[in-house]
Short mmCIF file of C-alpha atoms and ligand atoms in Angstrom, two decimals:
data_model
loop_
_atom_site.label_atom_id
_atom_site.label_comp_id
_atom_site.label_asym_id
_atom_site.label_seq_id
_atom_site.Cartn_x
_atom_site.Cartn_y
_atom_site.Cartn_z
CA MET A 1 -17.59 3.12 13.69
CA LYS A 2 -15.60 3.84 10.55
CA ALA A 3 -14.07 6.85 8.94
CA ARG A 4 -15.67 7.72 5.68
CA ILE A 5 -14.01 10.25 3.15
CA ALA A 6 -16.60 12.86 3.01
CA GLY A 7 -14.68 15.26 0.72
CA VAL A 8 -11.59 15.45 -1.42
CA GLY A 9 -9.51 18.35 -2.83
CA SER A 10 -6.16 18.90 -4.62
CA LYS A 11 -3.76 21.68 -5.70
CA ILE A 12 -1.05 21.70 -8.20
CA PRO A 13 1.21 24.54 -9.19
CA GLU A 14 0.88 26.24 -12.58
CA LYS A 15 4.32 25.79 -13.95
CA ILE A 16 4.87 22.82 -16.26
CA VAL A 17 8.27 21.47 -16.72
CA THR A 18 8.54 18.86 -19.81
CA ASN A 19 11.15 16.22 -20.37
CA ASN A 20 12.36 18.29 -23.17
CA ASP A 21 13.01 21.17 -20.78
CA LEU A 22 15.17 18.80 -18.57
CA THR A 23 17.35 18.10 -21.52
CA LYS A 24 18.87 21.59 -21.25
CA THR A 25 20.26 20.78 -17.82
CA VAL A 26 20.97 17.02 -17.89
CA ASP A 27 22.08 14.41 -20.45
CA THR A 28 18.57 12.80 -21.04
CA SER A 29 15.84 12.48 -23.49
CA ASP A 30 12.01 12.61 -23.55
CA GLU A 31 12.13 9.25 -24.93
CA TRP A 32 14.26 7.78 -22.11
CA ILE A 33 12.20 9.30 -19.45
CA LYS A 34 8.98 8.39 -20.97
CA THR A 35 9.99 4.70 -21.57
CA ARG A 36 11.77 4.24 -18.27
CA THR A 37 9.33 5.89 -15.96
CA GLY A 38 6.13 7.03 -17.88
CA ILE A 39 6.36 10.65 -17.00
CA ALA A 40 5.85 13.25 -19.59
CA GLU A 41 5.89 16.39 -17.45
CA ARG A 42 5.64 17.60 -13.80
CA ARG A 43 4.39 20.63 -12.04
CA VAL A 44 7.07 22.81 -10.24
CA SER A 45 6.15 25.45 -7.66
CA ASP A 46 7.89 29.07 -7.80
CA GLU A 47 10.12 30.50 -5.20
CA LYS A 48 7.21 32.21 -3.26
CA THR A 49 5.13 28.87 -2.82
CA ALA A 50 5.85 26.82 0.12
CA THR A 51 4.21 23.36 0.63
CA SER A 52 1.80 24.80 3.12
CA ASP A 53 0.31 27.17 0.38
CA LEU A 54 -0.51 24.14 -1.85
CA ALA A 55 -1.75 22.27 1.27
CA ILE A 56 -4.27 25.02 2.18
CA ALA A 57 -5.68 25.31 -1.25
CA ALA A 58 -6.32 21.42 -1.24
CA ALA A 59 -7.76 21.40 2.08
CA GLN A 60 -10.22 24.15 1.44
CA LYS A 61 -11.54 22.21 -1.59
CA ALA A 62 -11.93 19.20 0.39
CA LEU A 63 -13.70 21.11 3.09
CA ALA A 64 -16.06 22.74 0.54
CA SER A 65 -16.79 19.29 -1.03
CA ALA A 66 -17.59 17.62 2.28
CA LYS A 67 -19.74 20.61 3.25
CA ILE A 68 -17.83 20.90 6.64
CA SER A 69 -16.82 24.23 8.16
CA PRO A 70 -13.18 24.62 9.60
CA GLU A 71 -14.77 24.85 13.06
CA GLU A 72 -16.06 21.39 12.86
CA ILE A 73 -12.77 19.87 12.31
CA ASP A 74 -11.36 18.11 15.47
CA LEU A 75 -7.82 17.24 14.19
CA ILE A 76 -5.42 18.17 11.12
CA ILE A 77 -2.71 15.60 9.99
CA VAL A 78 -0.36 16.37 7.20
CA GLY A 79 1.79 13.82 5.60
CA THR A 80 4.83 15.76 4.19
CA THR A 81 8.52 15.59 4.16
CA SER A 82 8.95 19.15 2.80
CA PRO A 83 7.53 21.34 5.48
CA ASP A 84 7.74 24.94 5.27
CA TYR A 85 9.83 25.02 8.60
CA LEU A 86 11.27 22.21 10.80
CA PHE A 87 8.72 23.72 13.31
CA PRO A 88 5.91 24.68 13.41
CA SER A 89 4.33 21.86 11.48
CA ILE A 90 2.25 22.40 8.33
CA ALA A 91 -0.66 21.01 10.15
CA CYS A 92 -0.40 23.94 12.59
CA ILE A 93 -0.05 26.50 9.77
CA LEU A 94 -3.34 24.96 8.28
CA GLN A 95 -5.00 25.23 11.57
CA ASN A 96 -4.40 28.95 11.72
CA LYS A 97 -5.10 29.87 8.09
CA LEU A 98 -8.22 27.63 7.67
CA GLY A 99 -9.55 28.91 11.08
CA ALA A 100 -9.86 25.48 12.36
CA LYS A 101 -9.85 26.86 16.02
CA ASN A 102 -11.15 23.73 17.50
CA ALA A 103 -8.56 21.27 15.78
CA ALA A 104 -5.37 19.72 17.32
CA ALA A 105 -2.81 19.53 14.55
CA PHE A 106 0.54 17.43 13.69
CA ASP A 107 2.56 16.29 10.68
CA VAL A 108 3.45 12.74 9.92
CA SER A 109 6.86 12.04 8.34
CA ALA A 110 6.40 9.01 6.02
CA ALA A 111 7.72 10.53 2.74
CA CYS A 112 5.78 9.23 -0.27
CA SER A 113 3.93 6.88 2.05
CA GLY A 114 2.79 9.94 4.06
CA PHE A 115 -0.73 9.94 3.10
CA ASN A 116 -1.40 6.42 3.73
CA TYR A 117 0.17 6.83 7.24
CA ALA A 118 -1.93 10.00 7.94
CA LEU A 119 -4.95 8.40 6.73
CA THR A 120 -4.62 5.22 8.94
CA VAL A 121 -3.80 7.51 12.02
CA GLY A 122 -6.67 9.95 11.37
CA SER A 123 -9.25 6.81 10.74
CA ASN A 124 -8.11 5.20 14.10
CA PHE A 125 -8.87 8.67 15.93
CA ILE A 126 -12.43 8.43 14.38
CA GLU A 127 -12.97 4.52 14.99
CA ASN A 128 -11.97 4.87 18.81
CA LYS A 129 -14.34 7.82 18.91
CA THR A 130 -11.84 10.29 20.07
CA TYR A 131 -12.85 12.60 17.06
CA LYS A 132 -15.65 13.16 14.46
CA ASN A 133 -14.03 15.09 11.74
CA VAL A 134 -10.42 14.81 10.64
CA LEU A 135 -8.70 16.55 7.82
CA VAL A 136 -5.77 14.53 6.21
CA VAL A 137 -3.69 16.17 3.84
CA GLY A 138 -0.72 14.81 1.72
CA ALA A 139 1.53 17.69 0.34
CA ASP A 140 5.18 17.91 -0.92
CA THR A 141 7.27 20.20 -3.08
CA LEU A 142 10.26 17.96 -3.51
CA THR A 143 11.31 19.90 -6.48
CA LYS A 144 13.04 22.44 -3.96
CA TYR A 145 15.29 19.64 -2.84
CA LEU A 146 16.32 18.33 -6.17
CA ASP A 147 19.89 18.42 -7.68
CA TRP A 148 18.80 19.48 -11.09
CA HIS A 149 22.20 18.15 -12.35
CA ASP A 150 21.50 14.60 -11.28
CA ARG A 151 19.57 12.90 -13.95
CA GLY A 152 18.88 9.76 -11.59
CA THR A 153 16.47 11.88 -9.55
CA CYS A 154 15.51 15.34 -11.07
CA ILE A 155 13.36 13.55 -13.86
CA LEU A 156 11.25 11.86 -11.08
CA PHE A 157 9.63 14.39 -8.99
CA GLY A 158 6.92 17.17 -9.04
CA ASP A 159 4.99 19.19 -6.47
CA GLY A 160 1.34 19.03 -5.26
CA ALA A 161 -1.13 18.58 -2.51
CA GLY A 162 -4.15 16.54 -1.79
CA ALA A 163 -6.63 16.36 0.97
CA VAL A 164 -9.48 14.60 2.31
CA VAL A 165 -12.00 15.14 5.20
CA LEU A 166 -12.70 12.01 7.31
CA THR A 167 -16.00 11.92 9.18
CA ALA A 168 -17.56 9.24 11.52
CA ALA A 169 -19.88 6.73 9.69
CA ASP A 170 -21.69 3.64 10.97
CA ASP A 171 -23.28 2.69 7.59
CA GLY A 172 -20.76 0.19 6.58
CA SER A 173 -18.75 2.61 4.29
CA GLY A 174 -15.39 4.03 4.85
CA ILE A 175 -11.85 2.95 5.75
CA LEU A 176 -12.36 -0.75 6.11
CA ALA A 177 -8.64 -1.75 6.91
CA SER A 178 -5.25 -0.25 7.03
CA TRP A 179 -1.86 -1.80 6.73
CA LEU A 180 1.51 -0.05 7.51
CA LYS A 181 5.06 -1.13 7.46
CA ALA A 182 8.67 0.23 7.72
CA GLU A 183 12.00 -1.29 6.68
CA GLY A 184 14.40 1.08 8.29
CA HIS A 185 17.33 -0.98 7.49
CA LEU A 186 16.93 -0.02 3.96
CA GLY A 187 16.59 3.88 4.69
CA HIS A 188 20.05 4.85 3.35
CA HIS A 189 18.71 4.05 -0.24
CA LEU A 190 16.59 7.16 -0.22
CA ILE A 191 17.80 10.09 1.85
CA MET A 192 18.09 13.70 2.19
CA PRO A 193 21.44 13.78 4.06
CA GLY A 194 21.89 17.49 5.03
CA GLY A 195 19.67 19.68 6.71
CA GLY A 196 18.67 17.72 9.85
CA SER A 197 20.39 17.75 13.32
CA ARG A 198 23.18 15.33 11.95
CA ASP A 199 24.15 18.10 9.44
CA PRO A 200 22.54 21.39 10.52
CA GLU A 201 24.84 23.41 8.18
CA GLU A 202 23.75 21.25 5.17
CA LYS A 203 27.51 20.34 4.31
CA LYS A 204 26.30 17.08 3.12
CA GLY A 205 23.91 18.81 0.70
CA ARG A 206 20.19 19.43 1.13
CA PHE A 207 19.30 17.16 -1.84
CA ILE A 208 17.38 13.99 -2.48
CA THR A 209 20.07 11.09 -2.86
CA MET A 210 18.63 7.75 -4.26
CA ASP A 211 19.69 4.33 -5.27
CA GLY A 212 16.83 4.10 -7.90
CA LYS A 213 17.45 0.34 -8.40
CA GLU A 214 17.28 -0.61 -4.69
CA VAL A 215 14.13 1.56 -4.38
CA PHE A 216 12.49 -0.01 -7.39
CA LYS A 217 13.15 -3.43 -6.04
CA PHE A 218 11.54 -2.52 -2.62
CA ALA A 219 8.60 -0.75 -4.53
CA VAL A 220 7.61 -3.87 -6.49
CA ARG A 221 7.98 -6.18 -3.47
CA VAL A 222 5.88 -4.02 -1.11
CA LEU A 223 3.27 -2.78 -3.36
CA GLU A 224 2.34 -6.38 -3.84
CA GLU A 225 2.58 -7.23 -0.34
CA SER A 226 0.69 -4.05 0.85
CA ILE A 227 -2.28 -4.90 -1.50
CA ALA A 228 -2.32 -8.61 -0.51
CA GLU A 229 -2.09 -7.93 3.19
CA VAL A 230 -4.65 -5.02 3.46
CA LEU A 231 -7.20 -7.01 1.47
CA LYS A 232 -6.71 -10.10 3.75
CA LYS A 233 -7.43 -7.60 6.87
CA ALA A 234 -10.35 -6.39 5.21
CA ASN A 235 -11.43 -9.84 4.12
CA ILE A 236 -11.93 -8.83 0.51
CA GLU A 237 -10.86 -10.67 -2.49
CA LEU A 238 -8.74 -9.03 -5.14
CA LYS A 239 -11.43 -9.57 -7.77
CA ASP A 240 -13.94 -7.44 -5.86
CA VAL A 241 -11.79 -4.41 -5.97
CA ASN A 242 -13.11 -1.74 -8.32
CA LEU A 243 -10.10 0.61 -8.46
CA PHE A 244 -6.51 0.48 -7.29
CA ILE A 245 -4.68 3.83 -6.76
CA PRO A 246 -0.99 3.11 -6.35
CA HIS A 247 1.65 5.71 -5.49
CA GLN A 248 2.61 7.35 -8.88
CA ALA A 249 6.37 6.95 -9.03
CA ASN A 250 7.12 4.91 -12.05
CA ILE A 251 4.65 3.18 -14.52
CA ARG A 252 7.15 0.26 -14.76
CA ILE A 253 6.61 -0.40 -10.92
CA ILE A 254 2.89 -0.21 -11.34
CA ASP A 255 2.69 -2.35 -14.51
CA HIS A 256 5.21 -4.75 -13.01
CA VAL A 257 2.80 -5.32 -10.01
CA ALA A 258 -0.33 -5.13 -11.92
CA LYS A 259 0.84 -7.96 -14.18
CA LYS A 260 2.16 -10.23 -11.31
CA MET A 261 -1.19 -9.78 -9.48
CA GLY A 262 -3.35 -10.16 -12.44
CA LEU A 263 -4.89 -6.60 -12.07
CA PRO A 264 -6.79 -5.59 -15.09
CA LYS A 265 -5.46 -2.23 -16.50
CA GLU A 266 -8.82 -0.46 -16.45
CA LYS A 267 -8.66 -0.89 -12.74
CA VAL A 268 -5.35 0.64 -12.03
CA TYR A 269 -5.38 4.42 -11.86
CA VAL A 270 -2.45 6.28 -13.50
CA ASN A 271 -1.90 10.04 -13.76
CA LEU A 272 1.90 10.10 -13.19
CA GLN A 273 2.48 11.05 -16.87
CA LYS A 274 1.30 14.69 -15.91
CA TYR A 275 2.67 15.04 -12.35
CA GLY A 276 5.71 12.66 -11.97
CA ASN A 277 5.99 11.46 -8.37
CA THR A 278 4.50 14.08 -6.10
CA SER A 279 5.47 12.12 -2.94
CA ALA A 280 2.85 12.39 -0.23
CA ALA A 281 0.46 14.13 -2.75
CA SER A 282 0.40 11.60 -5.30
CA ILE A 283 -2.52 9.28 -4.07
CA PRO A 284 -4.93 11.93 -2.90
CA LEU A 285 -4.23 13.83 -6.08
CA ALA A 286 -4.98 10.52 -8.00
CA LEU A 287 -8.08 10.07 -5.90
CA ASP A 288 -9.34 13.57 -6.69
CA GLU A 289 -8.76 13.19 -10.34
CA ALA A 290 -10.17 9.62 -10.35
CA LEU A 291 -13.47 10.99 -8.80
CA ALA A 292 -13.61 13.87 -11.26
CA ASP A 293 -13.21 11.46 -14.15
CA GLY A 294 -16.29 9.43 -12.92
CA LYS A 295 -14.07 6.33 -12.25
CA ILE A 296 -15.34 5.94 -8.62
CA LYS A 297 -19.13 5.42 -7.58
CA ASN A 298 -20.83 4.71 -4.34
CA ASN A 299 -20.15 1.13 -2.87
CA ASP A 300 -17.04 0.67 -4.93
CA ILE A 301 -14.00 -0.97 -3.09
CA ILE A 302 -10.90 1.30 -3.53
CA VAL A 303 -7.38 0.22 -2.57
CA LEU A 304 -4.84 3.01 -1.94
CA SER A 305 -1.15 1.72 -1.76
CA GLY A 306 2.20 3.23 -1.89
CA PHE A 307 5.78 3.08 -0.69
CA GLY A 308 8.69 5.78 0.13
CA ALA A 309 11.56 6.86 1.90
CA GLY A 310 12.18 5.25 5.31
CA LEU A 311 11.84 3.03 3.58
CA THR A 312 7.93 2.76 4.41
CA CYS A 313 4.88 1.54 2.70
CA GLY A 314 1.18 1.42 3.57
CA ALA A 315 -2.34 0.71 2.15
CA ASN A 316 -5.92 1.38 3.01
CA VAL A 317 -9.17 -0.28 1.65
CA ILE A 318 -11.99 2.01 1.28
CA LYS A 319 -15.71 1.34 0.69
CA TRP A 320 -16.74 4.33 -1.10
CA ARG A 321 -19.69 6.49 -0.16
CA ILE A 322 -19.78 10.16 -0.35
O1 LIG B 401 8.53 7.30 -4.10
C1 LIG B 401 9.97 6.60 -4.12
C2 LIG B 401 10.59 7.43 -5.11
N1 LIG B 401 11.68 6.64 -5.90
C3 LIG B 401 11.32 5.58 -6.78
O2 LIG B 401 10.21 5.43 -6.95
C4 LIG B 401 12.59 5.37 -7.56
C5 LIG B 401 12.45 3.80 -8.17
N2 LIG B 401 13.39 3.61 -9.14
C6 LIG B 401 13.18 4.19 -10.43
O3 LIG B 401 12.11 4.69 -10.91
C7 LIG B 401 14.25 3.70 -11.57
O4 LIG B 401 15.38 2.94 -10.88
C8 LIG B 401 14.91 5.04 -12.11
C9 LIG B 401 13.92 5.62 -13.05
C10 LIG B 401 15.50 6.05 -11.12
C11 LIG B 401 16.05 4.67 -13.02
O5 LIG B 401 15.62 3.73 -14.19
P1 LIG B 401 16.53 2.44 -14.29
O6 LIG B 401 15.92 1.61 -15.29
O7 LIG B 401 16.55 1.60 -12.88
O8 LIG B 401 17.75 2.84 -14.78
P2 LIG B 401 19.37 2.52 -14.18
O9 LIG B 401 19.65 3.39 -12.97
O10 LIG B 401 19.72 1.13 -14.20
O11 LIG B 401 20.17 3.16 -15.30
C12 LIG B 401 20.27 2.44 -16.71
C13 LIG B 401 21.15 3.30 -17.74
C14 LIG B 401 22.35 3.72 -16.96
O12 LIG B 401 23.45 3.92 -18.11
P3 LIG B 401 24.41 2.66 -18.37
O13 LIG B 401 25.17 2.62 -17.11
O14 LIG B 401 23.40 1.61 -18.78
O15 LIG B 401 25.10 3.27 -19.50
C15 LIG B 401 22.22 5.14 -16.54
O16 LIG B 401 23.25 5.98 -16.40
O17 LIG B 401 20.56 4.66 -17.93
C16 LIG B 401 21.17 5.90 -17.62
N3 LIG B 401 20.31 6.78 -17.04
C17 LIG B 401 19.75 7.83 -17.82
N4 LIG B 401 19.88 7.87 -19.20
C18 LIG B 401 19.12 8.95 -19.60
C19 LIG B 401 19.92 6.97 -15.76
N5 LIG B 401 19.14 8.17 -15.60
C20 LIG B 401 19.10 8.33 -16.72
C21 LIG B 401 18.19 9.57 -17.48
N6 LIG B 401 18.37 9.71 -18.81
N7 LIG B 401 17.56 10.42 -16.75
#
């Protein structure tokens, strides 16, 4: 038994912030941001919008595309590091608002790797026959945790949500293999120091603090490693993959890995120019757009691969059938 993706949905906020908009608050330029990251603009949620609001909209679209009712969902897993509250989880907020009255619900905290982690957990519950239908969401509003005067971080991130419905399949399609990894000893390179139990009064600041160069080095290393390892587990050769959907953080990270591994450009999906790094939402948002763009057809082999705070990384190989 495998977990097949039966439906996909995504949601982004309306408001667009361009690179030129950022030049009003930090010493940067459209040219620097585009050359060093590939990002042209990002979506930023307003004060009234919390992460769960984006997550619900994405989840409703995924349920509609899977033609599955909320009552049929057995489990909801949300990958996020910007939950509405420390508790209850976003997954429980979704369970209530969607009317998924038969579902268990919990969040997974793996930052930008959150979607690959949540997808792996969800698919295991299906493979071991505990559950039949699992809703997996990646959602973040990291723009709420940016120091808009720190040009090393505020140019990178945007908000969004993406969701998939996993359902049990025994026709050879679905998630063929998953690979997850953590390197906790590097965790200090990407951290939100304030707001947790070590600093509940947020004296250290409730802002993303990052050593961009160190994260970059980690990213290029593990993106390659995760793709190679997950394909080895699935017993699939690199040349047989139809589409790679990497975490959308920086075009230089993606290009570096694509060049090193010999991945043809047309097989690597990129939409970070429009959204920046939307953290746990980046991969399902890209998956939804790739589908809408007609880049995925039945029986294609798709690799989702990403990295993030923790530091963490993860990948999933999917034989597509919807
Ligand atoms: O999901 C994981 C999230 N994190 C990441 O993916 C981050 C990975 N890292 C990166 O994407 C890159 O390291 C950054 C985009 C953050 C920075 O790019 P970089 O090429 O590593 O730049 P740098 O930090 O080495 O800085 C080069 C120069 C410095 O000036 P000097 O010292 O050479 O005079 C910086 O002060 O660029 C300067 N700089 C900027 N200039 C204009 C740094 N940020 C900016 C900026 N605008 N926004």
